[in-house]
Coordinates of C-alpha atoms in Angstrom, one line a residue:
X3 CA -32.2 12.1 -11.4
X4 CA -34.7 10.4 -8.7
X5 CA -32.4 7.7 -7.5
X6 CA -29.8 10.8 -7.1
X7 CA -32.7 13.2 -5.5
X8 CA -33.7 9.8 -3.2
X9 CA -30.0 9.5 -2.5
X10 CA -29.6 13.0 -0.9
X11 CA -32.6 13.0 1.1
X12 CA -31.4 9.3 2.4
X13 CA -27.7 11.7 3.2
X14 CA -30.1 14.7 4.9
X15 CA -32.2 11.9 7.0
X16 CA -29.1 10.3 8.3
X17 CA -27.1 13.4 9.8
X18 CA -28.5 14.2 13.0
X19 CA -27.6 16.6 16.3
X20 CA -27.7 14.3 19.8
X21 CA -27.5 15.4 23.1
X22 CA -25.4 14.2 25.5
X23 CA -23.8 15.3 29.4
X24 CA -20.8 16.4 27.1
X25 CA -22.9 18.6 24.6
X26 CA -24.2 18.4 21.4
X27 CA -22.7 15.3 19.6
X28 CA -22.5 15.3 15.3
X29 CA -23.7 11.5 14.6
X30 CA -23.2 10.8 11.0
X31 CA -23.3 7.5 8.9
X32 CA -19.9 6.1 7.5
X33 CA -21.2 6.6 3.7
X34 CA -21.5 10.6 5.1
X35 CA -18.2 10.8 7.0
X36 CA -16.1 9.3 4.0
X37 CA -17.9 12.3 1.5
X38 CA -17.9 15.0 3.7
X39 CA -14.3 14.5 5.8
X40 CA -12.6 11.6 4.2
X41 CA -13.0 11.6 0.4
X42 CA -14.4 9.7 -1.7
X43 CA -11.5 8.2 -2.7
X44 CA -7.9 9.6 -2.3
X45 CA -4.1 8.5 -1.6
X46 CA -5.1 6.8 1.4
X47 CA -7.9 4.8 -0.2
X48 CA -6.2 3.9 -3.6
X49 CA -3.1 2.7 -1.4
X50 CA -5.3 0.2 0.7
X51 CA -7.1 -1.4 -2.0
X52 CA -3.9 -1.9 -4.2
X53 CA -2.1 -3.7 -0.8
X54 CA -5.6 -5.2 -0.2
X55 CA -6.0 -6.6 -3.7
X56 CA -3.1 -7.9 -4.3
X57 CA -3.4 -11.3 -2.6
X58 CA -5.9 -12.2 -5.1
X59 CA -2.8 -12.9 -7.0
X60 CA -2.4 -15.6 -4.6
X61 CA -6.1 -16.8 -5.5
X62 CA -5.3 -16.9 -9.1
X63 CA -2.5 -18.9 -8.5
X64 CA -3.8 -21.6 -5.8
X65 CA -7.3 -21.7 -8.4
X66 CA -5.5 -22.5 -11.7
X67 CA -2.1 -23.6 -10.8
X68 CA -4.0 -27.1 -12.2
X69 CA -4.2 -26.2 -15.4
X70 CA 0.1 -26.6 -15.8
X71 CA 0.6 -29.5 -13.1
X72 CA -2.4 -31.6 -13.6
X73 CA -2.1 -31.0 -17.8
X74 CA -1.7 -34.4 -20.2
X75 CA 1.9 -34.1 -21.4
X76 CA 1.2 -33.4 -25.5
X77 CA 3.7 -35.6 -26.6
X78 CA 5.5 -39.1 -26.4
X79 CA 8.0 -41.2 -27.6
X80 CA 9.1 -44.6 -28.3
X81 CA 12.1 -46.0 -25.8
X82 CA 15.6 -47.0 -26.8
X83 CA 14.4 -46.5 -30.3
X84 CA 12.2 -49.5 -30.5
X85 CA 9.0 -48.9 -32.7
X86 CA 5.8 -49.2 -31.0
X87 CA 1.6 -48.8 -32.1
X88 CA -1.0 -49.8 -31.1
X89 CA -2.7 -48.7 -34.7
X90 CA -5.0 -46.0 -32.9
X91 CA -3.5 -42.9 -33.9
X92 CA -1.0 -41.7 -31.8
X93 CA -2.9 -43.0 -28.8
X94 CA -0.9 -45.0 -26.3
X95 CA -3.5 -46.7 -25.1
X96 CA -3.2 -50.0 -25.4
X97 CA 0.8 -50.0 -25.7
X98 CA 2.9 -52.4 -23.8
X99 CA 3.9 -50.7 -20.3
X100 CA 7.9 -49.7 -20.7
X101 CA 7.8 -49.7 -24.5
X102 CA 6.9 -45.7 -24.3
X103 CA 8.1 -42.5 -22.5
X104 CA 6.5 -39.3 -22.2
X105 CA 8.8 -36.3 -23.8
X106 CA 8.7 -34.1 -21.2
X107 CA 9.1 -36.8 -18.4
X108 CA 7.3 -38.7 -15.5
X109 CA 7.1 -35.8 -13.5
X110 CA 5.9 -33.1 -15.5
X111 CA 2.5 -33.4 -14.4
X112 CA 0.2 -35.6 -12.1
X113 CA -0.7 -37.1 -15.3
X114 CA 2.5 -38.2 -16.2
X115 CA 3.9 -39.3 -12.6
X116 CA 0.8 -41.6 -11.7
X117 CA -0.4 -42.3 -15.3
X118 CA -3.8 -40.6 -15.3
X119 CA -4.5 -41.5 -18.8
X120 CA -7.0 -43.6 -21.1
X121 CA -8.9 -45.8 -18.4
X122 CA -7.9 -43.5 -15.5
X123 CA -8.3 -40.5 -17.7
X124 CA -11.4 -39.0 -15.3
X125 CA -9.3 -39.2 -12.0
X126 CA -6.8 -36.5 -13.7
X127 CA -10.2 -34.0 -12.8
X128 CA -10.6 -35.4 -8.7
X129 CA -7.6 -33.3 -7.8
X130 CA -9.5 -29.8 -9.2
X131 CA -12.8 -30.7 -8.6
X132 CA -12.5 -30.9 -4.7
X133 CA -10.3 -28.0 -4.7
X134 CA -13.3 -26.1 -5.9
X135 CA -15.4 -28.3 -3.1
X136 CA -12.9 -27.1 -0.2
X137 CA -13.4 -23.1 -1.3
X138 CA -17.1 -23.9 -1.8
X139 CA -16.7 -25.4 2.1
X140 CA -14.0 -22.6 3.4
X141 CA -16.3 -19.8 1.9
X142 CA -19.1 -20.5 4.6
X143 CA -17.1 -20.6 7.1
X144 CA -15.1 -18.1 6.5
X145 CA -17.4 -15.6 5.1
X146 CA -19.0 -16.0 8.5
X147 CA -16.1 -15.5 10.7
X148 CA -14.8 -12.3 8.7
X149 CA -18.2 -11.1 9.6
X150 CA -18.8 -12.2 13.2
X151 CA -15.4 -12.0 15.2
X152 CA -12.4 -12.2 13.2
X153 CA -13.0 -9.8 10.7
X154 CA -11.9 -9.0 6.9
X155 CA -8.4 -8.7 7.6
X156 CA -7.3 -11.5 9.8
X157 CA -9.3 -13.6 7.6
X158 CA -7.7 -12.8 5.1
X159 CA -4.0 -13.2 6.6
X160 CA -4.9 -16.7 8.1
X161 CA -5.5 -17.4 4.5
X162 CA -2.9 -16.1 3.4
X163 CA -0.9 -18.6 5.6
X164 CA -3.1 -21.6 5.1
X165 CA -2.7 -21.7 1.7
X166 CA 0.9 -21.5 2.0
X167 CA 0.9 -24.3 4.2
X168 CA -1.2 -26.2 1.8
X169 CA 0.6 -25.2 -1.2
X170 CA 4.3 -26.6 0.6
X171 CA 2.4 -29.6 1.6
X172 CA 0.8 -30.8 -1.5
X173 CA 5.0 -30.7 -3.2
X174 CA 5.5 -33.9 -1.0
X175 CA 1.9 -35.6 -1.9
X176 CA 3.5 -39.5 -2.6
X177 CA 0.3 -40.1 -4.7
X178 CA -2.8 -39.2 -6.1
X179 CA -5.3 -40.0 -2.8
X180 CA -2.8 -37.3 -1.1
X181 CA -2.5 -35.1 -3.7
X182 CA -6.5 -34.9 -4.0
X183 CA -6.8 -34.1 0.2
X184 CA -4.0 -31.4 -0.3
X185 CA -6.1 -30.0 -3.0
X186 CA -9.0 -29.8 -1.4
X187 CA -7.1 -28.4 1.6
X188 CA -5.6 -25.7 -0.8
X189 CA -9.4 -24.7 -1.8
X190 CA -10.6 -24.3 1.5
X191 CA -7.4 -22.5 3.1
X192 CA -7.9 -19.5 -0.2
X193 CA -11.5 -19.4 -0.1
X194 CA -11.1 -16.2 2.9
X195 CA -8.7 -13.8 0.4
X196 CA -11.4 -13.4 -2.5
X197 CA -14.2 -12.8 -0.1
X198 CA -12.6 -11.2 2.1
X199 CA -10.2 -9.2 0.0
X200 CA -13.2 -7.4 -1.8
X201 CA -15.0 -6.6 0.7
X202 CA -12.4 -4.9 2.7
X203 CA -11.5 -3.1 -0.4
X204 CA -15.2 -2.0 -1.5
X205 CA -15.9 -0.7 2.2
X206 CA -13.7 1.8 2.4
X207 CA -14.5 3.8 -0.8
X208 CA -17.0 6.2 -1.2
X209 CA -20.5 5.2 -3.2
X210 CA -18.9 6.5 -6.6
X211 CA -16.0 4.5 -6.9
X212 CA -17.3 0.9 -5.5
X213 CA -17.3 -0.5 -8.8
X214 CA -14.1 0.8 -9.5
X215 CA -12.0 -0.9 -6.1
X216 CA -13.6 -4.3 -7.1
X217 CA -12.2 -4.1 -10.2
X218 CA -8.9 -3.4 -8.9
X219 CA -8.9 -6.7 -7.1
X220 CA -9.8 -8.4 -10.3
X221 CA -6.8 -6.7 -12.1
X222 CA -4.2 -8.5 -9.6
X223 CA -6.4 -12.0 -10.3
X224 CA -5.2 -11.5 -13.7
X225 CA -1.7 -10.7 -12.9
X226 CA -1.6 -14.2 -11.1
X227 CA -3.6 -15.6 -14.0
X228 CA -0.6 -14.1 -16.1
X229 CA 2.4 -14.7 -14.3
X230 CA 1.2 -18.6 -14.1
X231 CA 3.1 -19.7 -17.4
X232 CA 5.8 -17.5 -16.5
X233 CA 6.5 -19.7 -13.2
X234 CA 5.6 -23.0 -14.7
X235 CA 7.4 -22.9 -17.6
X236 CA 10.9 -23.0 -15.7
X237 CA 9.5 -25.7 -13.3
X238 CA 7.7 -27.8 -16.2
X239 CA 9.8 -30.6 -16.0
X240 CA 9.0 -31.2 -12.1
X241 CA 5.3 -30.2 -11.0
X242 CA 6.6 -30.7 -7.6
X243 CA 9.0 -27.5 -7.5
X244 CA 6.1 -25.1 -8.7
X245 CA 4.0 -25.8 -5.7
X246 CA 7.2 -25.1 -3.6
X247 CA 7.6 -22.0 -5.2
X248 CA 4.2 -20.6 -4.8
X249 CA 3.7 -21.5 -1.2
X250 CA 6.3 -19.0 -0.3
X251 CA 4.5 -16.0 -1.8
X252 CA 0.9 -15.9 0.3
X253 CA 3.5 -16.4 3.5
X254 CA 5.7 -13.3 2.5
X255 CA 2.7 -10.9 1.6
X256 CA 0.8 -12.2 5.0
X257 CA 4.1 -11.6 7.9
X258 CA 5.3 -8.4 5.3
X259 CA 2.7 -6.1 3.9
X260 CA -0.7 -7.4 5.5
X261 CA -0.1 -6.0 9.2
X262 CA -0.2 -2.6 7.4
X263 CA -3.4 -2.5 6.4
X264 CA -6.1 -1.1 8.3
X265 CA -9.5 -3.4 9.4
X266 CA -12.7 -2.1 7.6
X267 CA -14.6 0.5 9.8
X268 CA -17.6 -0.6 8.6
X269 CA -17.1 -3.5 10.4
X270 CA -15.7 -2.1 13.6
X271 CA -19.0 -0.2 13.5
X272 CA -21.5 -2.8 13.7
X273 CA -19.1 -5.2 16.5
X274 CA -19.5 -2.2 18.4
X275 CA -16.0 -0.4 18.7
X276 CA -17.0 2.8 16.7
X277 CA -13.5 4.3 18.1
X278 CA -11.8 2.4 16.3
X279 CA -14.0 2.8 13.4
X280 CA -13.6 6.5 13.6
X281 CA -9.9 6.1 14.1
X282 CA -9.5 4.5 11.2
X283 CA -11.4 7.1 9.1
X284 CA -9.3 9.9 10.9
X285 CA -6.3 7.8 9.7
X286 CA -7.8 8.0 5.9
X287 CA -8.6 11.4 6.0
X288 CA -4.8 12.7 7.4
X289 CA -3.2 11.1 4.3
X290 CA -6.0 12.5 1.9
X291 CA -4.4 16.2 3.7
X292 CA -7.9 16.3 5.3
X293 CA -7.6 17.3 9.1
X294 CA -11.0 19.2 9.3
X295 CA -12.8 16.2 11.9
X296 CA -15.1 18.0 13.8
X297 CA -14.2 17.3 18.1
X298 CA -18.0 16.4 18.4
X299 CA -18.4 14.0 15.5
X300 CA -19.7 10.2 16.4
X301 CA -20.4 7.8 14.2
X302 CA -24.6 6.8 13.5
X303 CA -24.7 2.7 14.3
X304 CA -27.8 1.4 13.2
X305 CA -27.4 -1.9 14.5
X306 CA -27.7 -1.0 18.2
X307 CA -31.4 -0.4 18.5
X308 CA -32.7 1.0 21.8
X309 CA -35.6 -0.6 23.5
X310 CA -38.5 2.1 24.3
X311 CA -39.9 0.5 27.5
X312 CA -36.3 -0.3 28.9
X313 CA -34.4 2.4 27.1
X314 CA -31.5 0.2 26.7
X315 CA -29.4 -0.4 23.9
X316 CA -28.4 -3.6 22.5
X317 CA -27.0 -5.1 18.9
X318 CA -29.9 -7.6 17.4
X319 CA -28.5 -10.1 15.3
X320 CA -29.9 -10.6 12.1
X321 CA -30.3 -13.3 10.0
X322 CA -30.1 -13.0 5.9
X323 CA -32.0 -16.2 5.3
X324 CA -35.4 -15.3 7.8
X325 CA -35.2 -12.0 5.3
X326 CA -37.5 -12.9 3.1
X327 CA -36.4 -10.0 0.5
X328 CA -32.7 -10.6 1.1
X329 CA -33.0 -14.6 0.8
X330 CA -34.9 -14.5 -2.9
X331 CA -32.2 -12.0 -3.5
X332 CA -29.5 -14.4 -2.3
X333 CA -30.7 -17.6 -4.2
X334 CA -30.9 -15.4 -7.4
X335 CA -27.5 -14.3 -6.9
X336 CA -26.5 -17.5 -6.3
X337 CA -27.8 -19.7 -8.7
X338 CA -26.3 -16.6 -11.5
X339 CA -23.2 -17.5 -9.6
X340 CA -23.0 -21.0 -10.4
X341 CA -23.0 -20.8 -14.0
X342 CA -21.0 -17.9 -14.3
X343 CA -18.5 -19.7 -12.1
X344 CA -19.0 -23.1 -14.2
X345 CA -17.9 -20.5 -17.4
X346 CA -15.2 -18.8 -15.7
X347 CA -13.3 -21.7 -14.3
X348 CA -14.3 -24.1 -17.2
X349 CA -13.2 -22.3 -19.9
X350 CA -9.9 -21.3 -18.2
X351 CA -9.2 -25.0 -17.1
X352 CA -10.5 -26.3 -20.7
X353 CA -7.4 -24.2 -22.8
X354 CA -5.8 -28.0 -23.1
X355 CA -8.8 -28.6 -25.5
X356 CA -7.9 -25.7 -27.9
X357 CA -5.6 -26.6 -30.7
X358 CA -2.9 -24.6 -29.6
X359 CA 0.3 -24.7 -27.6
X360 CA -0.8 -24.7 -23.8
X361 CA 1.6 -22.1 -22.5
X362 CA 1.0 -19.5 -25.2
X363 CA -3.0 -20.3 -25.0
X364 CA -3.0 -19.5 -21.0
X365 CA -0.8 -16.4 -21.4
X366 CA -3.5 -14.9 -24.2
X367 CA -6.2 -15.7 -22.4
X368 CA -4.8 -13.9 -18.9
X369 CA -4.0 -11.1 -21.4
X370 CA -7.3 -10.9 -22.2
X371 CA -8.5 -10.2 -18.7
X372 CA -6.5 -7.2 -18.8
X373 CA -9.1 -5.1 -21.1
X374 CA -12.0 -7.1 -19.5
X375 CA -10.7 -5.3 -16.6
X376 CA -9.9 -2.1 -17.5
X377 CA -13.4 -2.0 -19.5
X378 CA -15.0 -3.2 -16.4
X379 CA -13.9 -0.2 -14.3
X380 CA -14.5 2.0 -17.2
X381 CA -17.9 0.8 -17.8
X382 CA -19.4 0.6 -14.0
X383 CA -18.2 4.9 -13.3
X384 CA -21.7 5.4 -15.6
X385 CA -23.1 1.7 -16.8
X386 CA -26.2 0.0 -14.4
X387 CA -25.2 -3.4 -13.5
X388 CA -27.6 -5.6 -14.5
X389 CA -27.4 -4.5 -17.5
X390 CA -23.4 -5.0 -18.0
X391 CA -23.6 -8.4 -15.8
X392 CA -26.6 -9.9 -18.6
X393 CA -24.4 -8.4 -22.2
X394 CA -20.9 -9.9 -20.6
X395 CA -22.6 -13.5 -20.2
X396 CA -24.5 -13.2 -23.2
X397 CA -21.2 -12.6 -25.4
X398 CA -19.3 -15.4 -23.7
X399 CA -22.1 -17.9 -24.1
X400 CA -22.2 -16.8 -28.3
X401 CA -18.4 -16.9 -28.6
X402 CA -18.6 -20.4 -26.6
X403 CA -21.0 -21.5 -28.8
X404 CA -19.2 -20.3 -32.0
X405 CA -15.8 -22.3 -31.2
X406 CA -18.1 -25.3 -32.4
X407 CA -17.2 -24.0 -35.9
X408 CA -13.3 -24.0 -34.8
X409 CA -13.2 -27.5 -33.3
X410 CA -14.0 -29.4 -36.5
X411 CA -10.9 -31.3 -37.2
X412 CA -10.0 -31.4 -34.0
X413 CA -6.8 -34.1 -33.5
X414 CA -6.9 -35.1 -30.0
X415 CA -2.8 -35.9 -30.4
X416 CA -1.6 -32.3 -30.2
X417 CA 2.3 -33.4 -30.7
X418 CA 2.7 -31.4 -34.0
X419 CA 1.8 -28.2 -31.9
X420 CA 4.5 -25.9 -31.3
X421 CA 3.7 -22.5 -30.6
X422 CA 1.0 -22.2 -33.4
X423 CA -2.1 -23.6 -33.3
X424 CA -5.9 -23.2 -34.8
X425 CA -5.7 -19.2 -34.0
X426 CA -9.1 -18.5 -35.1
X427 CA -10.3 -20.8 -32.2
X428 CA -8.3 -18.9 -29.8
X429 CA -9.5 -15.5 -31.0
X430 CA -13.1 -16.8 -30.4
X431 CA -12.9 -18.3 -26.9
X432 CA -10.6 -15.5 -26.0
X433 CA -13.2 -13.1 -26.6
X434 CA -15.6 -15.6 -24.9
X435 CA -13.4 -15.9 -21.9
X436 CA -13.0 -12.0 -21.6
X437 CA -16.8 -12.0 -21.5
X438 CA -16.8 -14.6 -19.0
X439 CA -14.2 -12.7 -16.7
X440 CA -16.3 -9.2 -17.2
X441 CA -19.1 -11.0 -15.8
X442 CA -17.5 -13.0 -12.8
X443 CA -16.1 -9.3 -12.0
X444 CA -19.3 -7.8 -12.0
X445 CA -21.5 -10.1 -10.1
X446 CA -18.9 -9.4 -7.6
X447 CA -19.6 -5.8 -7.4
X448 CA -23.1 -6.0 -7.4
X449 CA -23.1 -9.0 -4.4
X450 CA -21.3 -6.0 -2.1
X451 CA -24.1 -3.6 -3.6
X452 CA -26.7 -5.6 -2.8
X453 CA -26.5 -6.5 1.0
X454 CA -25.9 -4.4 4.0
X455 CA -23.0 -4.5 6.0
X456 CA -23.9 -6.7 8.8
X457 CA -24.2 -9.7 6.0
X458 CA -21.9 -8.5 3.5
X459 CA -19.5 -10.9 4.0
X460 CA -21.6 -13.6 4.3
X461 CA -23.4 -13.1 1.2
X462 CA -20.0 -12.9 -1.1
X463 CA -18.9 -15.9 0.4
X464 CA -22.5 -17.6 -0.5
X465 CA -21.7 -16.3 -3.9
X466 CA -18.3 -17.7 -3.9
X467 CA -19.6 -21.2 -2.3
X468 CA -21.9 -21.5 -5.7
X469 CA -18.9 -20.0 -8.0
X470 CA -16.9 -23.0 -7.1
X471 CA -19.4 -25.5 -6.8
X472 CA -20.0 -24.5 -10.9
X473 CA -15.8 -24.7 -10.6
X474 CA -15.7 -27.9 -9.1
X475 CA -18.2 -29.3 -11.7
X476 CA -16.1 -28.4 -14.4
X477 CA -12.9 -30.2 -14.7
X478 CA -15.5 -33.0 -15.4
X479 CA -16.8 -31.4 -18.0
X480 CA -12.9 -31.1 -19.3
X481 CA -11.6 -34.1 -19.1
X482 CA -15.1 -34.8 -21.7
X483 CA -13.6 -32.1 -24.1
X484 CA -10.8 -34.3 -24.7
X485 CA -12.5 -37.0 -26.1
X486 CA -15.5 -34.1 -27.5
X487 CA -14.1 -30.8 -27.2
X488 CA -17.6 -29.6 -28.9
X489 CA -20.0 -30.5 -26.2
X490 CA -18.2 -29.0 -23.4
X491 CA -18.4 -25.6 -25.6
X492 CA -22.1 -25.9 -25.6
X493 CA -22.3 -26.6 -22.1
X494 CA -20.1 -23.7 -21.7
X495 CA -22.3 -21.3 -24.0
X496 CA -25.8 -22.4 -22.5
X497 CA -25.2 -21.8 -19.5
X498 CA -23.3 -18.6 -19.5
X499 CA -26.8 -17.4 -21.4
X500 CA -29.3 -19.1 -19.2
X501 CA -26.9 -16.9 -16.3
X502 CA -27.6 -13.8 -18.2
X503 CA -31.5 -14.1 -18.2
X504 CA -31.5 -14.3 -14.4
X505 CA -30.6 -10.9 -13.7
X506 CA -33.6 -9.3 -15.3
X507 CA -35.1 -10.6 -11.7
X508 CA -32.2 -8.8 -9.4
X509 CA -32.8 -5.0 -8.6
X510 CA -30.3 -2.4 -9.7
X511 CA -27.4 -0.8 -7.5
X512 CA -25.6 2.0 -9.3
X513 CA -25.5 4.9 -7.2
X514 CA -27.1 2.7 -4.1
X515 CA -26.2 3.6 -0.8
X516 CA -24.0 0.8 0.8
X517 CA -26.7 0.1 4.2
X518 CA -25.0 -1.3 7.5
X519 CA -27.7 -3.6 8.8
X520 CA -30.8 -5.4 7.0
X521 CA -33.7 -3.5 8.9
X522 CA -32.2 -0.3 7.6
X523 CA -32.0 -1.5 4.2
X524 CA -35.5 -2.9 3.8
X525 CA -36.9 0.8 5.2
X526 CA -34.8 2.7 3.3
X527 CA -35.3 1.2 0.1
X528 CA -39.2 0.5 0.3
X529 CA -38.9 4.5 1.3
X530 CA -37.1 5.6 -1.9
X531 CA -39.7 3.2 -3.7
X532 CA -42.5 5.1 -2.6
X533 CA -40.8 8.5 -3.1
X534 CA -39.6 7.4 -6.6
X535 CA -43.4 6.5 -7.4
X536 CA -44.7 9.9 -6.0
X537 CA -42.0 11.4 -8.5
X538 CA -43.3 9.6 -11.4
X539 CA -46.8 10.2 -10.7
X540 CA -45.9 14.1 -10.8
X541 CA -44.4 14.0 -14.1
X542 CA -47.2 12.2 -15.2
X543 CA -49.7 14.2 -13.8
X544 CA -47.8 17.2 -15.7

């Protein structure tokens, strides 16, 4: 009931009557125009964050597209029906060269086609690794861009086309060295839609509903996490041809749907073209059956400050990092994001250590987000965030931990696997995987809460750049599990805890206002700090 009383008087303080040559002017903030005249979320609204969202699918597929091309073939065979061992197993290390043949063929997978196996076992994880290292790259420098001049959406349809590019490129690597630098070039091209994406989904909503148009984005993720074994599984005798059929999605969605959308007028706001911002919003409001603009209404812009002695009015630029407040926030959000990103990626990329067919593991697990969605977008209309981020990374690091019990017996020769498997292993680190994904969602959500909108961008893409430094770390710790699946479950479980603790230190935003520039949020929130205390001190005093 105080943050809600703090909130209104925030709404009351921001609404003011200027005067101008043309008359009495109605300045209000964007968080006031899209209550009062826009919605807080309608037809318009739902419409742009379902077309916004859904080139996270594209995300989903240029992130773990790996898991299919870069796998170990599970079985192989003896050629021309001569018998060959090398008395380890089922291993072929060790196996005269020519004597064996992999089932599925030399090009089902990198592995296969440039024999990433036994001594050259760890170069199978370069190729993932510096995907995650060119995201971690393209999220500075795009995160700064979208914020600066290019904006949310043209960052997000030059990535759209870049990682087409990529994607058609890496088809025709001739070996590994290339197939690596395509990677990596894949990384940093889609590191712009997931920042970007959200952002321009999040700012267009009113307070209530935030949570809510994140979580959208997160559902499409998980329909390109889903539809994954449903593309490969034709193509799974050629690793080539599914690349070559992926690039040509990004490209279609980018020249065909993307030109549609509408910018962010948040963003229009603070680059000074509040016309267009307020266009925009008018644009909202006409499909929500809302034509009630008032003729006199402007838009409040608290990044042009005016200078007393001069009385001109400029935009200061201001810097996240020199904020003292917003940096320990950042670092704290960051360092939450790199072993919630280590989890999240890890755990997705380590299915080829589960005892269980790959194709049916990968499809349960996407299934799984699903709920972890659904409950997400359930659980933010009313839950605070900290407290959902810390309980989803708590109950993947436990359910990480517990597939210790599973792994015991563990054959590294999965040939006898079908389409069965060790299901109560599954169960177990799919429950720990939809924990992970609740809490990779969330810390997304509370990123946009947490920073104004003159950095926004830039702090999700910070958050990202950690995310896929933990990504990028992983595939390391995979390539381990398949020697000793059980320590890279502990890793897994540790960390997704130790990320858990760290958000006792991060401040709650349920209910927050979104701010526009950093000044404005540091007064505003040391202001409801003080009233809140003055509240409690009354009931105290009663």
């Amino acid at each position: 009931m105080e943050q809600d009383q703090s909130e209104e008087s925030h709404g009351r303080r921001g609404t003011t009557l200027v005067e101008s040559e043309e008359g009495t002017k109605l300045e209000l903030t964007v968080d006031e125009v899209v209550e009062a005249y826009v919605g807080s979320l309608g037809l318009s609204q739902i419409l742009h964050v379902l077309v916004v969202s859904f080139a996270w699918i594209f995300d989903a597929h240029s992130t773990l597209v790996t898991i299919f091309s870069d796998a170990q073939p599970p079985s192989w065979r003896c050629k021309n029906g001569v018998y060959c061992t090398d008395g380890r197993g089922g291993s072929v290390c060790g196996l005269v060269p020519g004597s064996w043949e992999w089932v599925g063929g030399d090009r089902s997978s990198t592995v296969a086609e440039w024999g990433l196996i036994c001594d050259r076992k760890f170069l199978a994880a370069v190729p993932a690794s510096v995907n995650f290292l060119g995201s971690l790259l393209g999220s500075a420098i795009f995160g700064h861009l979208a914020d600066t001049w290019l904006g949310r959406k043209r960052a997000v349809m030059i990535s759209c086309i870049l990682t087409s590019i990529t994607f058609f490129a890496t088809s025709y690597s001739p070996n590994l060295y290339a197939y690596a630098f395509f990677r990596f070039s894949t990384g940093f091209a889609r590191s712009g839609i997931g920042i970007s994406c959200i952002v321009l989904a999040t700012e267009s909503v009113g307070r209530k509903w935030r949570g809510q148009a994140g979580q959208y984005s997160f559902f499409f993720y998980t329909i390109g996490f889903l539809s994954l074994p449903l593309l490969a599984y034709p193509t799974r005798t050629n690793w080539r041809n599914l690349y070559k059929f992926l690039s040509i999605l990004p490209l279609a969605y980018a020249i065909i749907i993307l030109p549609w959308v509408s910018e962010s007028p948040r963003w229009l706001l603070i680059r000074g073209r509040s016309k267009d911002a307020l266009k925009v919003l008018k644009y909202f409001a006409k499909i929500n059956g809302k034509d009630e603009f008032p003729q006199n209404l402007t838009l409040a812009n608290p990044s042009e400050l005016k200078d007393e002695e001069s009385g001109t009015i400029s935009n200061k630029r201001e810097n996240l990092w020199t904020t003292k407040w917003a940096a320990k926030r950042m670092v704290l959000v960051m360092i939450a994001g790199f072993g919630v990103g280590f989890v999240y990626y890890g755990v997705q990329l380590n299915m080829e250590n589960l005892n269980f067919n790959l194709y049916v593991s990968v499809a349960i697990n996407a299934v799984m987000e699903i709920p972890a969605v659904f409950a997400g977008s359930f659980l933010l209309g009313f839950s605070k965030r900290r407290l959902l981020f810390s309980v989803s990374s708590y109950v993947a690091g436990v359910s990480c931990i517990l597939c210790l019990i599973f792994s015991r017996g563990y054959s590294n020769s999965k040939a006898h696997v079908k389409f069965g498997g060790n299901w109560g292993q599954l169960i177990v680190e799919a429950v720990g995987f939809m924990g992970s994904s609740l809490a990779y969602d969330i810390l997304y959500i509370y990123c946009v809460e947490l920073f104004p909108t003159n950095v926004r961008n830039f702090a999700v893409s910070m958050l990202r750049q950690t995310a896929m430094l933990g990504g990028s770390v992983a595939p390391l710790l995979v390539v381990v599990g398949r020697l000793s699946p059980s320590l890279s479950f502990i890793v897994f479980g540790v960390l997704s805890i130790a990320s858990g603790v760290l958000s006792i230190w991060i401040p709650e935003t349920r209910n927050a206002p979104l701010y526009e520039t950093l000044k404005q949020q540091e007064e505003m929130e040391a202001l409801n700090h003080v009233s809140n205390g003055h509240s409690r001190c009354l009931e105290f005093g009663k």
